[in-house]
Coordinates of C-alpha atoms and ligand atoms in Angstrom, one line a residue:
X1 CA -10.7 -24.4 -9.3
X2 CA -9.2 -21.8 -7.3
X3 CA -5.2 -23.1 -5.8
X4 CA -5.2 -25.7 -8.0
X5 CA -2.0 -25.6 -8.9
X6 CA -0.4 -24.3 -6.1
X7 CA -2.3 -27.2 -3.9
X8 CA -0.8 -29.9 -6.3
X9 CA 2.4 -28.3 -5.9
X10 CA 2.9 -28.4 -2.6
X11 CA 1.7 -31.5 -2.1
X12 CA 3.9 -33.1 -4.5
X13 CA 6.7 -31.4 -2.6
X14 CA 5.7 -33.1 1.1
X15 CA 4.8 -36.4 -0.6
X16 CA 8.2 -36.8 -1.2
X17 CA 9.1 -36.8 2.3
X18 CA 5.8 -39.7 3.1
X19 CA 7.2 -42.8 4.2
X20 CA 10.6 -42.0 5.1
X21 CA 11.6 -42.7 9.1
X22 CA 14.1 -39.9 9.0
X23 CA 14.2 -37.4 6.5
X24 CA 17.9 -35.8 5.8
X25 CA 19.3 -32.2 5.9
X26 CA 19.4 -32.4 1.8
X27 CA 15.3 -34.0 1.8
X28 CA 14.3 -30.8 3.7
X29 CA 16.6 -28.7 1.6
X30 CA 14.9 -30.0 -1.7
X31 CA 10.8 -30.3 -0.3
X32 CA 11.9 -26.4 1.0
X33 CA 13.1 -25.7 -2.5
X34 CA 9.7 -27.0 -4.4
X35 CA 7.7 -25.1 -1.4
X36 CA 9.2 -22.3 -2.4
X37 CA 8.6 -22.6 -6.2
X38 CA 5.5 -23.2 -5.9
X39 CA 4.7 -19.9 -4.1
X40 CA 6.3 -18.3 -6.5
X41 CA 4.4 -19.7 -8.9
X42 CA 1.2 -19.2 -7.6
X43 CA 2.3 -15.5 -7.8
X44 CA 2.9 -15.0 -4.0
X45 CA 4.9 -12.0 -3.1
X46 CA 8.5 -12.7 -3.3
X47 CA 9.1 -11.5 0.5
X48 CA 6.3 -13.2 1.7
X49 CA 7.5 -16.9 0.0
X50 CA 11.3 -15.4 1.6
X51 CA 9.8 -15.1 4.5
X52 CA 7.7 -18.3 4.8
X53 CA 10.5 -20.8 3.6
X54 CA 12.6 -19.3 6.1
X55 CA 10.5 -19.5 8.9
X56 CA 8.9 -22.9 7.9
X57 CA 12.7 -24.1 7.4
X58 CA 13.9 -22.7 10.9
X59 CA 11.0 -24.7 12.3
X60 CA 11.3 -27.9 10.9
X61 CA 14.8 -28.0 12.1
X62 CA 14.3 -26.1 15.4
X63 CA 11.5 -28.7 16.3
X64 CA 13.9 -31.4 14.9
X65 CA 11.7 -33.2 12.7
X66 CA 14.4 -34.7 11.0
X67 CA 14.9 -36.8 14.0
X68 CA 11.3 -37.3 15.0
X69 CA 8.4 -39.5 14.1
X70 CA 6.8 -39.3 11.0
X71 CA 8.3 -36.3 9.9
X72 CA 6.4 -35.7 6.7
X73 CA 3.4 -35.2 9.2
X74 CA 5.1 -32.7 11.1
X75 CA 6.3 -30.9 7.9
X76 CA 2.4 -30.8 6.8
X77 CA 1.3 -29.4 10.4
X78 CA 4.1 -26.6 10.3
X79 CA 3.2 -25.4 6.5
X80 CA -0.2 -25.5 7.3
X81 CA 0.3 -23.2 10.7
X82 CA 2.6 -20.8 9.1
X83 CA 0.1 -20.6 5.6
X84 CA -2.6 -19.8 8.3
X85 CA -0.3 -17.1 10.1
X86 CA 0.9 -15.5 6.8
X87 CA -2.8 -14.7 6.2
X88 CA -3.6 -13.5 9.5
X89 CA -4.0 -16.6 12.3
X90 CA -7.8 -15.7 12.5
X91 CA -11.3 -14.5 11.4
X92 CA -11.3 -10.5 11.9
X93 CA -15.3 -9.1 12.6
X94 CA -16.6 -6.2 10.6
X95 CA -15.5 -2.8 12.7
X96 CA -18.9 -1.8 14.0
X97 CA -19.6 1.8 15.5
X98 CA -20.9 2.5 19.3
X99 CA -23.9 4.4 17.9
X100 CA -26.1 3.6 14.7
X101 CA -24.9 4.2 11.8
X102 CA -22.0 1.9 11.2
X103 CA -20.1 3.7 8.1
X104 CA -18.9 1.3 5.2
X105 CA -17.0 2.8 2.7
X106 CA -15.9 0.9 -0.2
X107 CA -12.6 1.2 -2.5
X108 CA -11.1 -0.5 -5.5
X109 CA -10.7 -0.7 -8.7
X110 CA -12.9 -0.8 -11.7
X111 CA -14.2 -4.3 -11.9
X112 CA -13.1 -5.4 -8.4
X113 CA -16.5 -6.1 -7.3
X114 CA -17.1 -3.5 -5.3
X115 CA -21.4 -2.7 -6.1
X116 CA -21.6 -6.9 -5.9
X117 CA -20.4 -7.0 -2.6
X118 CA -22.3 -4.1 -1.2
X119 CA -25.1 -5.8 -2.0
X120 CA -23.6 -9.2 -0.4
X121 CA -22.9 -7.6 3.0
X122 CA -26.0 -5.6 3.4
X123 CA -28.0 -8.8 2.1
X124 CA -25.8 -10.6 4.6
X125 CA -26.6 -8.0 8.0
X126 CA -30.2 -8.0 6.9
X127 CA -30.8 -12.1 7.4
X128 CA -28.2 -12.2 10.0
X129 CA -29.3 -9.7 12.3
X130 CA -32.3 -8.2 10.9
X131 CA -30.0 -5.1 10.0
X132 CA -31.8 -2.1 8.2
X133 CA -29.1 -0.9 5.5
X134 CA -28.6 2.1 3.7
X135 CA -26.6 1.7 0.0
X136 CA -25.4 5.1 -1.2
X137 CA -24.7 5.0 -4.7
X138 CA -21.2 7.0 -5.1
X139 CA -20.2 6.3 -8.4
X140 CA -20.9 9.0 -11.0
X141 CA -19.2 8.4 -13.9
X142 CA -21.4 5.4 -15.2
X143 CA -24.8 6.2 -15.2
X144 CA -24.7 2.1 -15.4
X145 CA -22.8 1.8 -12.1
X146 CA -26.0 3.9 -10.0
X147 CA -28.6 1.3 -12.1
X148 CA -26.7 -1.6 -10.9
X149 CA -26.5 -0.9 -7.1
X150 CA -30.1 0.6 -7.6
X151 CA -30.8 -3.6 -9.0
X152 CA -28.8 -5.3 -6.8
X153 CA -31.2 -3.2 -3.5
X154 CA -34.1 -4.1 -5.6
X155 CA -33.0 -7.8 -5.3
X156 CA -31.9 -8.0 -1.6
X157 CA -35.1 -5.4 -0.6
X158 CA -32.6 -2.9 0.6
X159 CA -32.8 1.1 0.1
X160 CA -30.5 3.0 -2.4
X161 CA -30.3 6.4 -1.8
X162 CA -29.0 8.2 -5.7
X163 CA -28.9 11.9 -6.8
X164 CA -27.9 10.8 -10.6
X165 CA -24.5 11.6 -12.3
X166 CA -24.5 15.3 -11.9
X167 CA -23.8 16.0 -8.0
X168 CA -20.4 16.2 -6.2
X169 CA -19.7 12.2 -4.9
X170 CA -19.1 13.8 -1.8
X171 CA -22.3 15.9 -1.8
X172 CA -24.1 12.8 -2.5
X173 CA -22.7 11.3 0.9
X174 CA -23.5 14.1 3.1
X175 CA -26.6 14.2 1.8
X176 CA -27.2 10.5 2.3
X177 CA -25.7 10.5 5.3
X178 CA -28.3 12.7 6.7
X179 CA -31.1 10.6 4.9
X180 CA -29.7 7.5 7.1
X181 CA -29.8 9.6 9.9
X182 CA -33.5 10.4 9.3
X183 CA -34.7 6.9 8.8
X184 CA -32.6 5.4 11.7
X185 CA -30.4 3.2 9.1
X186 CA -28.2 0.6 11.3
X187 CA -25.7 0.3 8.5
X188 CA -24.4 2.6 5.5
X189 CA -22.6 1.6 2.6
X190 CA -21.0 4.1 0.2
X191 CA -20.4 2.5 -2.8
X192 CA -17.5 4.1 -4.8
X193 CA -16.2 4.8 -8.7
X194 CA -13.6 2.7 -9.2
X195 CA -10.5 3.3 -12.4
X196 CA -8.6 0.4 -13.7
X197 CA -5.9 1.6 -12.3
X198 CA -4.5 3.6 -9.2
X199 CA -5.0 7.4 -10.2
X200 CA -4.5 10.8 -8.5
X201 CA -7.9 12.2 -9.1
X202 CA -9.6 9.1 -7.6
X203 CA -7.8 8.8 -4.6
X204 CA -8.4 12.3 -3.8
X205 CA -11.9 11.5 -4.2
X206 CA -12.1 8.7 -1.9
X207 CA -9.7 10.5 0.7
X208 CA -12.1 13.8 0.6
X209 CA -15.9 11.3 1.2
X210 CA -13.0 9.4 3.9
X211 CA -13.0 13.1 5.6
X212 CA -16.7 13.4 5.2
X213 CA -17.7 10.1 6.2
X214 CA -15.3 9.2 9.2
X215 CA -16.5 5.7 7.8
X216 CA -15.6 3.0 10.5
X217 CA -14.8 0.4 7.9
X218 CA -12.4 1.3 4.8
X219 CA -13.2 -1.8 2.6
X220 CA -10.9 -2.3 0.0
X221 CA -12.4 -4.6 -2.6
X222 CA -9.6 -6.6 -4.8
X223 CA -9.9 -9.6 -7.4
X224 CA -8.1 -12.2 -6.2
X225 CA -7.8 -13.3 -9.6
X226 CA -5.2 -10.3 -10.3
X227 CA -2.3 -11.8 -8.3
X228 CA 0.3 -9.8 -7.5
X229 CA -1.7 -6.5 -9.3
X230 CA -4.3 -7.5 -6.3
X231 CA -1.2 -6.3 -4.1
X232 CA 0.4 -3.8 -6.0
X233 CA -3.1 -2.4 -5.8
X234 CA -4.0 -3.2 -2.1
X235 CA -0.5 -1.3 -1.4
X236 CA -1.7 1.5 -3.3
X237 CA -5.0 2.1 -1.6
X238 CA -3.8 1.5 1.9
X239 CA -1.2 4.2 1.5
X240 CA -3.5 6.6 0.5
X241 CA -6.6 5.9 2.6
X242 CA -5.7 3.3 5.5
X243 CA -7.8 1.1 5.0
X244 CA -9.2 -1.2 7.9
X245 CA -9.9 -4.4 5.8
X246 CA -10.0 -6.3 2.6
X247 CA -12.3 -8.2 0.7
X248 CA -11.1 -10.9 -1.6
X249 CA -13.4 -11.4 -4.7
X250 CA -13.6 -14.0 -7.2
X251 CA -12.3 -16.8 -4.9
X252 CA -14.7 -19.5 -7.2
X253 CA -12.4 -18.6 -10.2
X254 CA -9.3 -19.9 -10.8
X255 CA -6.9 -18.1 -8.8
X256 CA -3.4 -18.8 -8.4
X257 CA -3.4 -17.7 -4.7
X258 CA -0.6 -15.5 -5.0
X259 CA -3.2 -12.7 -3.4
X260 CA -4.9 -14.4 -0.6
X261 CA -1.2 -15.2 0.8
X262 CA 0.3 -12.1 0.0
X263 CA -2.3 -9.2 1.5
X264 CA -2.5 -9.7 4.8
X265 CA 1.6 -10.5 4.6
X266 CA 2.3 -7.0 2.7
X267 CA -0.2 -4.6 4.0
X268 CA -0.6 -5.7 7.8
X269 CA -4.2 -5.3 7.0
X270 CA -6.8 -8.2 7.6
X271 CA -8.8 -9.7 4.6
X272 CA -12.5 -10.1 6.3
X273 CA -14.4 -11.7 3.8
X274 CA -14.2 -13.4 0.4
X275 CA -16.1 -13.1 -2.5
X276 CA -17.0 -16.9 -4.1
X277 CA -19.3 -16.3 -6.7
X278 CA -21.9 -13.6 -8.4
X279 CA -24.9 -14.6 -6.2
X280 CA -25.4 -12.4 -3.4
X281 CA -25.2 -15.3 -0.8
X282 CA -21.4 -15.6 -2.2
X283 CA -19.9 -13.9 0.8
X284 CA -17.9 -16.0 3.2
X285 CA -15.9 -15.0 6.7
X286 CA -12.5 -15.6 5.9
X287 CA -11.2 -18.0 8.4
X288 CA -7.1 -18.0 7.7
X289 CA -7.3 -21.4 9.0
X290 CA -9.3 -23.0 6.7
X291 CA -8.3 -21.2 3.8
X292 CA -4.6 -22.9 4.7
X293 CA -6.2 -26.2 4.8
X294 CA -8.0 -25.7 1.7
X295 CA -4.8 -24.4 0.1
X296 CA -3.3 -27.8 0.9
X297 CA -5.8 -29.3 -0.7
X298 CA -6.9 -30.7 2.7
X299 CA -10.6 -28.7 3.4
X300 CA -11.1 -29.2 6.8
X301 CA -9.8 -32.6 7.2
X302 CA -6.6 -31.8 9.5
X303 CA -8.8 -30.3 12.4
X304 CA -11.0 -33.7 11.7
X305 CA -7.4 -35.8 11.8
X306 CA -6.3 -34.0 15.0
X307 CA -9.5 -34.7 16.6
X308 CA -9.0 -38.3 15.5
X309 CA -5.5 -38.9 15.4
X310 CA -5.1 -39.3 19.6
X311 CA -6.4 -42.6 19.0
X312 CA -5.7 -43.9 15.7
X313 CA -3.5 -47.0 16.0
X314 CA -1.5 -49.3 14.5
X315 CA -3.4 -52.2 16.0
X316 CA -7.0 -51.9 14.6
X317 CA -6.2 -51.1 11.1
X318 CA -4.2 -54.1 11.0
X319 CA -7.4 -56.2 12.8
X320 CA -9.5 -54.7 9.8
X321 CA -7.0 -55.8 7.5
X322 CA -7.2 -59.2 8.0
X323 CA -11.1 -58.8 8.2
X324 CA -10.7 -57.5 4.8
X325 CA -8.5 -60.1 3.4
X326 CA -11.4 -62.9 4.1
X327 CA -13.5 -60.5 2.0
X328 CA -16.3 -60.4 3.9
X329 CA -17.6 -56.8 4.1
X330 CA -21.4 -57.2 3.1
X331 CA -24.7 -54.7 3.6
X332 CA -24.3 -54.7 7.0
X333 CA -21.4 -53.6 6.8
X334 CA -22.4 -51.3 4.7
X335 CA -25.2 -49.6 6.6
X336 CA -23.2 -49.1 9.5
X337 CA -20.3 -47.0 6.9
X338 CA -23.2 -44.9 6.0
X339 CA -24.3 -44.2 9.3
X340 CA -20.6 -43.9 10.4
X341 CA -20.3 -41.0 7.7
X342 CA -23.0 -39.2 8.6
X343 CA -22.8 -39.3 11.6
X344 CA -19.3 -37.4 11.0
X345 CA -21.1 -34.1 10.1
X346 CA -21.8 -31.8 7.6
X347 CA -19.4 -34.2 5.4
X348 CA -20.5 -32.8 2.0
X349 CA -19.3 -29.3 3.5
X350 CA -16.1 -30.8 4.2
X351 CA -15.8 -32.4 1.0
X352 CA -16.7 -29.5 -1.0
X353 CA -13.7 -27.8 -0.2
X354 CA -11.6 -30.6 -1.0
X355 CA -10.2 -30.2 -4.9
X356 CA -11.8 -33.3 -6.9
X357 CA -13.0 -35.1 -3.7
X358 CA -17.0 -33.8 -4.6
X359 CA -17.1 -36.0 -7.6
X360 CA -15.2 -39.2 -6.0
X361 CA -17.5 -42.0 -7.0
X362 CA -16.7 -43.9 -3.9
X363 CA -17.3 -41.1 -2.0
X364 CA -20.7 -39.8 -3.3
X365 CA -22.6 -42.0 -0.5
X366 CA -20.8 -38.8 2.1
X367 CA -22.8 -36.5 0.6
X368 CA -26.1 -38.4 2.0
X369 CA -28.5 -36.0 3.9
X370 CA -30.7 -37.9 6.1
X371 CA -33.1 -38.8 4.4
X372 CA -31.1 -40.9 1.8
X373 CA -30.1 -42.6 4.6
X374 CA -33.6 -43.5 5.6
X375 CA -34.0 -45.1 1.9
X376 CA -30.6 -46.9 1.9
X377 CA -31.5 -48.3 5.5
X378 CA -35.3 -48.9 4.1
X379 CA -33.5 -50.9 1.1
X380 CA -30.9 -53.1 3.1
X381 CA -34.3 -53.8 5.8
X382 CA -36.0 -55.0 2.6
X383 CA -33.2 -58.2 2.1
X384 CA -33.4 -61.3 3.4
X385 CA -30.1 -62.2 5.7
X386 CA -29.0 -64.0 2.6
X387 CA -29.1 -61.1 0.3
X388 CA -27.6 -59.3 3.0
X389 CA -24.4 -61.5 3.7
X390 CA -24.2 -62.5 0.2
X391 CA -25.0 -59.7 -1.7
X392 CA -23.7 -61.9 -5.7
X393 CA -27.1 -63.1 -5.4
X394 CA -28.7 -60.3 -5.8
X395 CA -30.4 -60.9 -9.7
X396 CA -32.6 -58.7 -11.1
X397 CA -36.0 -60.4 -9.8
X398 CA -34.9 -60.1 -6.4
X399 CA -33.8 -56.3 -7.3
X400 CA -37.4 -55.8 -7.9
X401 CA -38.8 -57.2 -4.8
X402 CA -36.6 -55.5 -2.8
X403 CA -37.8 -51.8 -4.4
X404 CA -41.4 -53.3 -3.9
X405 CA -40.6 -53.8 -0.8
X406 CA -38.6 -50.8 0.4
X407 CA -41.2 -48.4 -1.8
X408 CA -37.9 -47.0 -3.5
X409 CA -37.6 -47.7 -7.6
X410 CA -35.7 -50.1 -9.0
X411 CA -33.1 -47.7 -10.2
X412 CA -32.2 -46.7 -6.5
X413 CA -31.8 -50.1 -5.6
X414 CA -29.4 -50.3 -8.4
X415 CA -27.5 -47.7 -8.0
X416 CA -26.9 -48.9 -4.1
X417 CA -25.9 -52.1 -5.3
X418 CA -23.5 -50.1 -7.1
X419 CA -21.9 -48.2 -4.5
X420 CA -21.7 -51.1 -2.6
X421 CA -20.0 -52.8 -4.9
X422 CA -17.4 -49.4 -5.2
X423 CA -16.6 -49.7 -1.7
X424 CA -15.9 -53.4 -1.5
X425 CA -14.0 -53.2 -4.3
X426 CA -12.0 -50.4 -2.5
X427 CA -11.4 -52.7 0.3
X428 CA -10.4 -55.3 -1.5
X429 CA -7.7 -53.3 -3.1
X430 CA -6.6 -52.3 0.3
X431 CA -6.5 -55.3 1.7
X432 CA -4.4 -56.7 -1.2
X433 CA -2.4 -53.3 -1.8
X434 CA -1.4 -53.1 2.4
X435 CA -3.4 -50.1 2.3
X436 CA -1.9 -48.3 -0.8
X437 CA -5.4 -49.0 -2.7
X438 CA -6.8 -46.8 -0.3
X439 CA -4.3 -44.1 -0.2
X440 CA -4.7 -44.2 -4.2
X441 CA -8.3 -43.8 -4.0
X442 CA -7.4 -40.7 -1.3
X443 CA -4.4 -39.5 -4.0
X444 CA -7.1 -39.2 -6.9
X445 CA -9.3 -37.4 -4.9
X446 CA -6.6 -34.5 -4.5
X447 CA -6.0 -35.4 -1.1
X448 CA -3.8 -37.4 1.3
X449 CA -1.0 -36.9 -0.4
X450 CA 0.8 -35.5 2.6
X451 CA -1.4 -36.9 5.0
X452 CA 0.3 -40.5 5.4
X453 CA -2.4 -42.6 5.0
X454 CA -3.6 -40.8 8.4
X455 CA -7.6 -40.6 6.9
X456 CA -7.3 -44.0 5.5
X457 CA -5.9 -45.3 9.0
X458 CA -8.6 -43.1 10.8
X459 CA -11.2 -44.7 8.1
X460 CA -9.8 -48.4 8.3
X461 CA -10.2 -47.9 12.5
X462 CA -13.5 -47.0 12.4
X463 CA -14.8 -50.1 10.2
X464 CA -12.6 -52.4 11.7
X465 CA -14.5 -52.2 14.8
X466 CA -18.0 -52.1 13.0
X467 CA -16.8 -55.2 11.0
X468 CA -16.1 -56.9 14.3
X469 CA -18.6 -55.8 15.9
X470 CA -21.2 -56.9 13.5
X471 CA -19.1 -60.4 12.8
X472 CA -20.1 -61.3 16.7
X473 CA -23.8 -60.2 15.8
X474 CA -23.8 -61.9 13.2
X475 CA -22.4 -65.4 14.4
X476 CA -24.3 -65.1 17.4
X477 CA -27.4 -64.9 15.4
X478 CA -26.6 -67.4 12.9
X479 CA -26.0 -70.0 16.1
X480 CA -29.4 -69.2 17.4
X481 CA -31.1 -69.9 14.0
X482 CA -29.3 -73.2 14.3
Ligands
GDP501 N1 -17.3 -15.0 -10.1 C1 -17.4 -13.9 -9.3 N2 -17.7 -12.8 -9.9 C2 -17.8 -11.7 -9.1 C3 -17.5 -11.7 -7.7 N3 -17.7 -10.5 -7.2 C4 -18.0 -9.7 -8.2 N4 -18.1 -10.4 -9.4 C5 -18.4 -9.9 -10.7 O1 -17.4 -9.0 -11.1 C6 -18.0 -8.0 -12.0 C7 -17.7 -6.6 -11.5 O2 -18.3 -6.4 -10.2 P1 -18.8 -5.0 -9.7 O3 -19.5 -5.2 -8.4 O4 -19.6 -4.3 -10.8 O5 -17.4 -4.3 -9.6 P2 -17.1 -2.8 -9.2 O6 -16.7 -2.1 -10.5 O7 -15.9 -2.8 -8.3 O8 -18.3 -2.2 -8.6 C8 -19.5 -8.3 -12.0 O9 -19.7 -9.0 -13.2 C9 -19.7 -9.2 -10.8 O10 -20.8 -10.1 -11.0 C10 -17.1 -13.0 -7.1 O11 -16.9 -13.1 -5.9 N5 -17.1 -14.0 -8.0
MG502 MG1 -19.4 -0.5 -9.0

């Protein structure tokens, strides 16, 4: 999992700081110190962690957290805006030209990914906006390297134009050049020989199909996996060619980060897209944002907390508390948390991104599409009140009727049951633990840490009002019936 370690890192340097009203000069010197050893670790360049602390630093105390409220919060909200500003504050577009064709040139090293992520792009303009490609296969030194990209356009039904090993690279992209022209191609990609390292002779190369090409996009292709090489390497290429953005490949591996943070930070130029996996659909915008909140080991949970967190309070949690503490949550309880979670989104999107949080038992109910839901509500509509209110009496003949009854097998209902029983149990230990059970539950899932119980508050609010809500339903209902 890529960030792993650096994610845990910094989160056990901020978790130190949870729970504390006021946080001293010497707490903020030591979570700054661990901050900073963790970048280094995770093989960020050594300005950019110098940098960072020292801006992260000059902000907490600027802002005066150590005075303020909840000031492992604000120490969360400031890493995460200045991880987001060290690689870039936002999405950059491909360049695109006024008149057809745009130009892509590719560069990196051997390996890097460049032919993969030809084929990604193109594949990528072709479903999003019907583009009509042209690949230009560059690379002479491997007859392998033409085969591949001459695949990959096979695979993504795009056009390769090829002369073989023998002609001049830059021969073959004047002459493809003119082929795009011909055909009206809306996008050309020159896809280039890479070394294994930096050498003369290449760079010459590139910089003489650069003069050719008057490409509108330089794409420098580096493996993310390669750390601070990535940068070395990135430094290397800009010098020579300027390029005008950077793709980061091998993202699904298990990078340390140290190149992610350090690109944008070293060569002023934007990294556009990221490589997650061998597929051709691997191809993600890079959003700086996320990928801060992902590096925290937080997905995209803090834009859901600030949407939230205006009107999280004290009060309800402590309501549902006490609802919790007379143990009643049952299946209708139940149904409304599933709808509640749905209703929140594409939550398994969310979770995905979240280190450890996809294979949360308690949490496997958020990865319901709709139609699960329909079965889970079709199950709970199949049991009387009792079963409902009182689900211990559930035994196994009344576990059949209720799949007979629902049309769903018998294992389903079991496996419900199950999850039910998770998420009660989960309650229970919050209720019992002041909340801690919950923020346990949140800690083993990778996240939360920092957070300050803010999910499990946000969480506890949320069914706290259903709880209460369906307690009046339900009293009202069971007075009627008597
Ligand atoms: N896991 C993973 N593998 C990738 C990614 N991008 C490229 N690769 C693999 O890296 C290897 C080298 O890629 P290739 O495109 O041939 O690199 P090139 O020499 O720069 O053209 C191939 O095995 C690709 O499948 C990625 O984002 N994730
Ligand atoms: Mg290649």
């Amino acid at each position: 999992m890529a960030f792993e370690g650096l994610t845990e890192r910094l989160q056990n340097a901020m978790k130190k700081l949870r729970g504390k009203g006021k946080i001293s000069e010497g707490d903020l010197r030591d979570t700054m110190r661990e901050i900073r050893l963790a970048l280094l670790e995770a093989d960020v360049n050594f300005d950019v962690v110098k940098d960072f602390v020292k801006t992260v630093r000059d902000r907490a105390v600027g802002t005066k957290v150590l005075e303020g409220l909840n000031p492992a919060q604000q120490i969360v909200k400031i890493v995460d805006e200045e991880l987001t500003k060290t690689m870039g504050e936002t999405a950059v577009p491909l360049n695109k030209s006024s008149k057809i064709p745009t130009v892509i040139m590719m560069a990196g090293l051997q390996g890097a990914g460049k032919t993969t992520t030809v084929g990604k792009l193109a594949n990528r303009l072709k479903t999003e906006e019907k583009a009509r490609p042209l690949m230009i296969a560059a690379d002479v030194y491997r007859p392998a390297a033409i085969d591949q990209l001459v695949t990959v356009g096979k695979q993504i039904d795009v056009p390769v134009f090829e002369m073989g090993t023998d002609t001049d690279p830059v021969e073959i992209v004047r002459q493809g050049l003119a082929k795009a022209e011909a055909d009206h191609n809306d996008y050309v990609f020159i896809d280039t020989a890479g070394r294994l390292q930096i050498d003369e002779q290449l760079m010459d190369e590139l910089a003489r199909i650069k003069e050719l090409a008057h490409p509108d996009e330089i794409m420098l292709v580096v493996d993310a996996m390669t750390g601070q090489n990535a940068v070395a390497t990135a430094k290397g290429f800009d010098d020579k060619l300027d390029v005008t953005g950077v793709i980061l490949t091998k993202l699904d591996g298990d990078t340390r980060g140290g190149a992610a943070l350090s690109i944008r930070a070293v060569t002023g130029k934007p990294i556009k897209f990221v490589g997650e996996g061998e597929k051709m659909s691997d191809l993600d915008v890079f959003h700086p944002d996320r990928m801060a909140s992902r590096i925290l080991g937080m997905g995209d949970m803090l834009s859901l907390i600030e949407k939230t967190q205006k009107d999280v309070d004290e009060k309800h949690a402590k309501e549902l508390t006490e609802k919790m503490r007379e143990n009643s949550f049952d299946f209708n309880d139940f149904l409304d948390q599933m709808q509640q979670i749905q209703k929140m989104g594409p939550m398994d999107q969310i979770m995905k991104m979240i280190p450890g949080m996809a294979n949360n038992p308690a949490l496997a109910n958020a990865k319901m599409d709709p139609k699960d839901l329909e079965h889970v509500k079709a199950v709970i509509y199949s049991m009387t009140e009792q079963e409902r209110t009182e689900p211990d009496v559930l035994n196994p003949s009344r576990r059949r009727r209720i799949a007979a009854g629902s049309g769903r097998p018998v294992q389903e209902v079991n496996r419900m049951i199950k999850q039910f029983n998770q998420m009660k149990k989960m309650m229970n230990q919050v209720s019992n633990g002041n909340m801690s059970g919950m923020q346990n539950m949140m800690n083993n899932a990778g996240m939360g840490n920092a957070l300050g119980g803010k999910m499990g508050q946000m969480a506890m609010k949320s069914m706290s009002r259903r709880i209460k809500k369906n307690k009046k339903r339900r009293n009202s209902l069971r007075r009627r019936r008597k």
